[in-house]
């Protein structure tokens, strides 16, 4: 007999996945949650040199909580963050953080509106989107990137593959085009899939992966992803 209760498969880096799972539980989600990261965050060496670089800037830019996690303490220094969750993490490390509304376009607009004197440093992963530093520099605000971590691809775990080989429904939230491409490349899967994506770009990165349905969140933030998932579960 096929279990019709959806299971939620989280493929984010482990710390992000655990945080998102905890938030789902706070929203009353009781469905089984399985974590199988398909990207591992690996910090770059030379943190002492990074601290010297950052102290010489008028502020930093964070486009992910992973960058915040490997960055030095902020000691009150200014930080512009892609969204509220990243800003919250930055404040917890001592940064004076302001939040944009979830994507690179709005982040660039917010920084230019605030008109800091510069220079700024974008602390980011080896794989990044949005050309934030390049766009700010082109607009007259000297900004450069410093890669503080690598995003190393990982295969799905054996428990995740077993789940995806069965006939019970699985909800898979995907937050970035790279995650969608990595997940899609490991398919097709036998399980009926409902994929929740953070944007149209993430949806497109799935390629031809067979899915029962693909839902794009209303906004590019974790709250909208949570709302989409709880809506699916309530409707089911």
C-alpha positions as a LaTeX table, in Angstrom:
\begin{tabular}{lrrr}
\hline
Residue & $x$ (\AA) & $y$ (\AA) & $z$ (\AA) \\
\hline
Unk1 & 0.00 & 0.00 & 0.00 \\
Unk2 & 1.35 & 3.41 & $-0.99$ \\
Unk3 & 1.65 & 5.99 & 1.77 \\
Unk4 & $-0.03$ & 9.15 & 0.44 \\
Unk5 & 1.39 & 11.38 & 3.18 \\
Unk6 & 4.03 & 13.64 & 1.57 \\
Unk7 & 7.57 & 13.55 & 2.87 \\
Unk8 & 9.78 & 16.66 & 2.68 \\
Unk9 & 13.30 & 16.26 & 1.30 \\
Unk10 & 15.70 & 19.12 & 2.07 \\
Unk11 & 18.86 & 19.30 & $-0.04$ \\
Unk12 & 20.35 & 22.57 & 1.24 \\
Unk13 & 23.73 & 22.67 & 3.05 \\
Unk14 & 23.18 & 21.03 & 6.41 \\
Unk15 & 23.05 & 24.13 & 8.63 \\
Unk16 & 20.57 & 25.82 & 6.28 \\
Unk17 & 18.49 & 22.65 & 5.98 \\
Unk18 & 18.32 & 22.18 & 9.74 \\
Unk19 & 17.28 & 25.81 & 10.22 \\
Unk20 & 14.57 & 25.52 & 7.56 \\
Unk21 & 13.32 & 22.26 & 9.05 \\
Unk22 & 13.06 & 23.91 & 12.48 \\
Unk23 & 11.07 & 26.75 & 10.95 \\
Unk24 & 8.68 & 24.28 & 9.29 \\
Unk25 & 8.13 & 22.61 & 12.67 \\
Unk26 & 7.37 & 26.02 & 14.23 \\
Unk27 & 4.69 & 26.46 & 11.57 \\
Unk28 & 3.06 & 23.23 & 12.65 \\
Unk29 & 4.40 & 20.93 & 9.92 \\
Unk30 & 4.35 & 17.33 & 11.18 \\
Unk31 & 5.37 & 15.59 & 7.94 \\
Unk32 & 8.55 & 13.54 & 7.97 \\
Unk33 & 11.59 & 15.64 & 6.98 \\
Unk34 & 14.74 & 14.07 & 5.52 \\
Unk35 & 17.95 & 16.08 & 5.03 \\
Unk36 & 20.36 & 15.15 & 2.25 \\
Unk37 & 22.66 & 18.05 & 1.35 \\
Unk38 & 23.72 & 18.16 & $-2.29$ \\
Unk39 & 26.14 & 21.01 & $-1.56$ \\
Unk40 & 28.72 & 21.14 & 1.21 \\
Unk41 & 30.06 & 24.50 & 2.42 \\
Unk42 & 33.87 & 24.42 & 2.71 \\
Unk43 & 35.46 & 27.55 & 4.22 \\
Unk44 & 38.52 & 29.00 & 2.52 \\
Unk45 & 41.75 & 29.17 & 4.53 \\
Unk46 & 43.54 & 32.38 & 5.59 \\
Unk47 & 40.92 & 33.84 & 7.88 \\
Unk48 & 43.47 & 36.19 & 9.51 \\
Unk49 & 44.17 & 37.80 & 6.14 \\
Unk50 & 40.43 & 38.12 & 5.58 \\
Unk51 & 40.02 & 40.04 & 8.84 \\
Unk52 & 42.64 & 42.55 & 7.72 \\
Unk53 & 40.88 & 43.02 & 4.38 \\
Unk54 & 37.49 & 43.53 & 5.98 \\
Unk55 & 38.73 & 46.00 & 8.60 \\
Unk56 & 40.00 & 48.26 & 5.81 \\
Unk57 & 36.60 & 48.48 & 4.08 \\
Unk58 & 33.72 & 50.79 & 4.91 \\
Unk59 & 31.35 & 47.84 & 4.86 \\
Unk60 & 30.66 & 44.36 & 3.56 \\
Unk61 & 27.98 & 42.66 & 1.51 \\
Unk62 & 26.47 & 39.27 & 2.36 \\
Unk63 & 24.35 & 37.36 & $-0.16$ \\
Unk64 & 24.06 & 34.22 & 1.99 \\
Unk65 & 24.14 & 33.09 & 5.59 \\
Unk66 & 26.96 & 30.73 & 4.62 \\
Unk67 & 29.20 & 33.75 & 4.05 \\
Unk68 & 28.15 & 35.20 & 7.40 \\
Unk69 & 29.04 & 31.93 & 9.12 \\
Unk70 & 32.64 & 31.97 & 7.89 \\
Unk71 & 33.14 & 35.76 & 8.12 \\
Unk72 & 34.91 & 37.39 & 11.07 \\
Unk73 & 32.98 & 39.12 & 13.84 \\
Unk74 & 31.48 & 42.41 & 12.72 \\
Unk75 & 32.31 & 44.64 & 15.71 \\
Unk76 & 29.61 & 47.08 & 14.62 \\
Unk77 & 30.82 & 47.43 & 11.03 \\
Unk78 & 28.21 & 48.02 & 8.31 \\
Unk79 & 26.83 & 45.09 & 6.33 \\
Unk80 & 24.29 & 45.00 & 3.52 \\
Unk81 & 22.44 & 41.69 & 3.30 \\
Unk82 & 20.35 & 40.10 & 0.58 \\
Unk83 & 17.42 & 39.34 & 2.87 \\
Unk84 & 16.12 & 39.40 & 6.47 \\
Unk85 & 17.42 & 35.94 & 7.45 \\
Unk86 & 20.94 & 36.81 & 6.32 \\
Unk87 & 20.75 & 40.16 & 8.12 \\
Unk88 & 19.59 & 38.44 & 11.31 \\
Unk89 & 22.57 & 36.07 & 11.15 \\
Unk90 & 24.92 & 39.01 & 10.52 \\
Unk91 & 23.59 & 40.96 & 13.51 \\
Unk92 & 24.16 & 37.89 & 15.68 \\
Unk93 & 27.85 & 38.12 & 14.72 \\
Unk94 & 28.12 & 41.79 & 15.56 \\
Unk95 & 27.49 & 43.40 & 12.17 \\
Unk96 & 25.35 & 46.52 & 11.82 \\
Unk97 & 23.23 & 44.89 & 9.14 \\
Unk98 & 20.47 & 46.14 & 6.86 \\
Unk99 & 18.35 & 43.81 & 4.72 \\
Unk100 & 17.19 & 44.01 & 1.14 \\
Unk101 & 14.15 & 42.06 & 0.00 \\
Unk102 & 15.62 & 38.82 & $-1.20$ \\
Unk103 & 17.47 & 39.18 & $-4.51$ \\
Unk104 & 20.55 & 40.77 & $-6.07$ \\
Unk105 & 18.63 & 43.48 & $-7.91$ \\
Unk106 & 17.01 & 44.79 & $-4.75$ \\
Unk107 & 20.27 & 44.47 & $-2.83$ \\
Unk108 & 22.17 & 46.58 & $-5.39$ \\
Unk109 & 19.37 & 49.15 & $-5.39$ \\
Unk110 & 19.39 & 49.36 & $-1.58$ \\
Unk111 & 23.16 & 49.85 & $-1.41$ \\
Unk112 & 23.14 & 52.55 & $-4.08$ \\
Unk113 & 20.25 & 54.31 & $-2.30$ \\
Unk114 & 22.19 & 54.25 & 0.98 \\
Unk115 & 25.23 & 55.70 & $-0.88$ \\
Unk116 & 28.05 & 54.46 & 1.35 \\
Unk117 & 31.45 & 56.05 & 0.75 \\
Unk118 & 33.14 & 52.74 & $-0.09$ \\
Unk119 & 35.13 & 50.70 & $-0.64$ \\
Unk120 & 32.92 & 47.68 & $-0.03$ \\
Unk121 & 33.72 & 43.98 & 0.01 \\
Unk122 & 31.30 & 41.28 & $-1.13$ \\
Unk123 & 32.06 & 38.17 & 0.95 \\
Unk124 & 30.69 & 35.32 & $-1.13$ \\
Unk125 & 30.98 & 31.75 & $-2.30$ \\
Unk126 & 33.00 & 30.52 & $-5.25$ \\
Unk127 & 29.70 & 30.15 & $-7.13$ \\
Unk128 & 27.66 & 33.34 & $-6.99$ \\
Unk129 & 24.95 & 35.05 & $-9.02$ \\
Unk130 & 23.85 & 38.61 & $-9.62$ \\
Unk131 & 27.24 & 40.24 & $-10.34$ \\
Unk132 & 26.76 & 42.43 & $-7.27$ \\
Unk133 & 30.33 & 43.73 & $-6.99$ \\
Unk134 & 30.63 & 44.36 & $-10.72$ \\
Unk135 & 27.35 & 46.27 & $-10.89$ \\
Unk136 & 28.16 & 48.44 & $-7.89$ \\
Unk137 & 31.61 & 49.23 & $-9.26$ \\
Unk138 & 30.11 & 50.13 & $-12.62$ \\
Unk139 & 27.75 & 52.50 & $-10.80$ \\
Unk140 & 30.72 & 54.26 & $-9.19$ \\
Unk141 & 30.93 & 52.44 & $-5.84$ \\
Unk142 & 34.24 & 50.60 & $-5.56$ \\
Unk143 & 33.37 & 47.02 & $-4.60$ \\
Unk144 & 35.28 & 43.78 & $-4.89$ \\
Unk145 & 34.57 & 40.14 & $-4.23$ \\
Unk146 & 36.41 & 37.95 & $-1.77$ \\
Unk147 & 35.55 & 34.25 & $-1.94$ \\
Unk148 & 35.24 & 32.92 & 1.61 \\
Unk149 & 33.86 & 29.45 & 0.92 \\
Unk150 & 33.45 & 26.83 & $-1.78$ \\
Unk151 & 30.19 & 25.04 & $-2.57$ \\
Unk152 & 31.19 & 21.43 & $-3.24$ \\
Unk153 & 28.60 & 19.22 & $-4.94$ \\
Unk154 & 27.54 & 16.02 & $-3.20$ \\
Unk155 & 25.42 & 13.09 & $-4.31$ \\
Unk156 & 22.11 & 12.37 & $-2.66$ \\
Unk157 & 22.39 & 10.09 & 0.35 \\
Unk158 & 21.30 & 6.46 & 0.26 \\
Unk159 & 18.23 & 7.16 & 2.44 \\
Unk160 & 17.22 & 10.00 & 0.07 \\
Unk161 & 17.67 & 7.79 & $-2.99$ \\
Unk162 & 15.54 & 5.07 & $-1.40$ \\
Unk163 & 12.78 & 7.58 & $-0.72$ \\
Unk164 & 12.95 & 8.87 & $-4.29$ \\
Unk165 & 12.79 & 5.32 & $-5.68$ \\
Unk166 & 9.45 & 4.58 & $-4.00$ \\
Unk167 & 5.90 & 5.59 & $-4.91$ \\
Unk168 & 5.06 & 7.84 & $-1.96$ \\
Unk169 & 4.86 & 11.59 & $-2.70$ \\
Unk170 & 7.86 & 13.80 & $-1.94$ \\
Unk171 & 8.01 & 17.60 & $-1.62$ \\
Unk172 & 11.42 & 19.04 & $-2.56$ \\
Unk173 & 12.10 & 22.73 & $-1.85$ \\
Unk174 & 14.91 & 24.14 & $-4.03$ \\
Unk175 & 16.41 & 27.55 & $-3.27$ \\
Unk176 & 18.96 & 28.18 & $-6.03$ \\
Unk177 & 19.50 & 27.39 & $-9.72$ \\
Unk178 & 22.62 & 25.40 & $-8.88$ \\
Unk179 & 20.76 & 23.25 & $-6.35$ \\
Unk180 & 18.01 & 22.65 & $-8.91$ \\
Unk181 & 20.53 & 21.67 & $-11.59$ \\
Unk182 & 22.37 & 19.30 & $-9.24$ \\
Unk183 & 19.11 & 17.71 & $-8.07$ \\
Unk184 & 17.74 & 17.39 & $-11.60$ \\
Unk185 & 20.96 & 15.79 & $-12.83$ \\
Unk186 & 20.52 & 12.92 & $-10.34$ \\
Unk187 & 17.03 & 12.07 & $-11.64$ \\
Unk188 & 14.68 & 10.94 & $-12.95$ \\
Unk189 & 13.04 & 9.53 & $-9.84$ \\
Unk190 & 10.14 & 7.12 & $-9.33$ \\
Unk191 & 8.48 & 9.04 & $-6.50$ \\
Unk192 & 5.75 & 11.55 & $-7.37$ \\
Unk193 & 7.60 & 14.87 & $-6.99$ \\
Unk194 & 6.27 & 18.27 & $-6.05$ \\
Unk195 & 9.12 & 20.76 & $-6.34$ \\
Unk196 & 8.84 & 24.18 & $-4.68$ \\
Unk197 & 11.28 & 26.70 & $-6.17$ \\
Unk198 & 12.30 & 30.13 & $-4.93$ \\
Unk199 & 12.16 & 31.72 & $-8.40$ \\
Unk200 & 11.51 & 31.12 & $-12.07$ \\
Unk201 & 15.29 & 30.85 & $-12.57$ \\
Unk202 & 15.38 & 27.94 & $-10.11$ \\
Unk203 & 12.47 & 26.30 & $-11.92$ \\
Unk204 & 14.22 & 26.61 & $-15.29$ \\
Unk205 & 17.39 & 25.03 & $-13.86$ \\
Unk206 & 15.50 & 21.79 & $-13.19$ \\
Unk207 & 15.75 & 21.10 & $-16.92$ \\
Unk208 & 13.62 & 18.18 & $-18.03$ \\
Unk209 & 13.27 & 16.50 & $-14.64$ \\
Unk210 & 9.84 & 14.80 & $-14.53$ \\
Unk211 & 7.72 & 16.30 & $-11.73$ \\
Unk212 & 4.05 & 16.03 & $-10.83$ \\
Unk213 & 4.07 & 19.78 & $-10.26$ \\
Unk214 & 6.48 & 22.67 & $-9.82$ \\
Unk215 & 5.40 & 25.60 & $-7.68$ \\
Unk216 & 7.23 & 28.94 & $-7.64$ \\
Unk217 & 7.15 & 30.75 & $-4.30$ \\
Unk218 & 5.37 & 34.11 & $-4.22$ \\
Unk219 & 8.53 & 35.93 & $-3.10$ \\
Unk220 & 12.24 & 35.12 & $-3.10$ \\
Unk221 & 12.53 & 34.40 & 0.60 \\
Unk222 & 12.37 & 31.54 & 3.07 \\
Unk223 & 9.02 & 32.68 & 4.47 \\
Unk224 & 7.38 & 32.35 & 1.04 \\
Unk225 & 8.95 & 28.92 & 0.60 \\
Unk226 & 7.54 & 27.88 & 3.97 \\
Unk227 & 4.12 & 29.25 & 3.05 \\
Unk228 & 4.13 & 27.33 & $-0.23$ \\
Unk229 & 4.94 & 24.08 & 1.55 \\
Unk230 & 2.37 & 24.52 & 4.31 \\
Unk231 & $-0.21$ & 25.41 & 1.66 \\
Unk232 & 0.52 & 22.16 & $-0.16$ \\
Unk233 & 0.21 & 20.13 & 3.02 \\
Unk234 & $-3.01$ & 21.86 & 4.05 \\
Unk235 & $-4.50$ & 21.24 & 0.60 \\
Unk236 & $-3.50$ & 17.59 & 0.64 \\
\hline
\end{tabular}
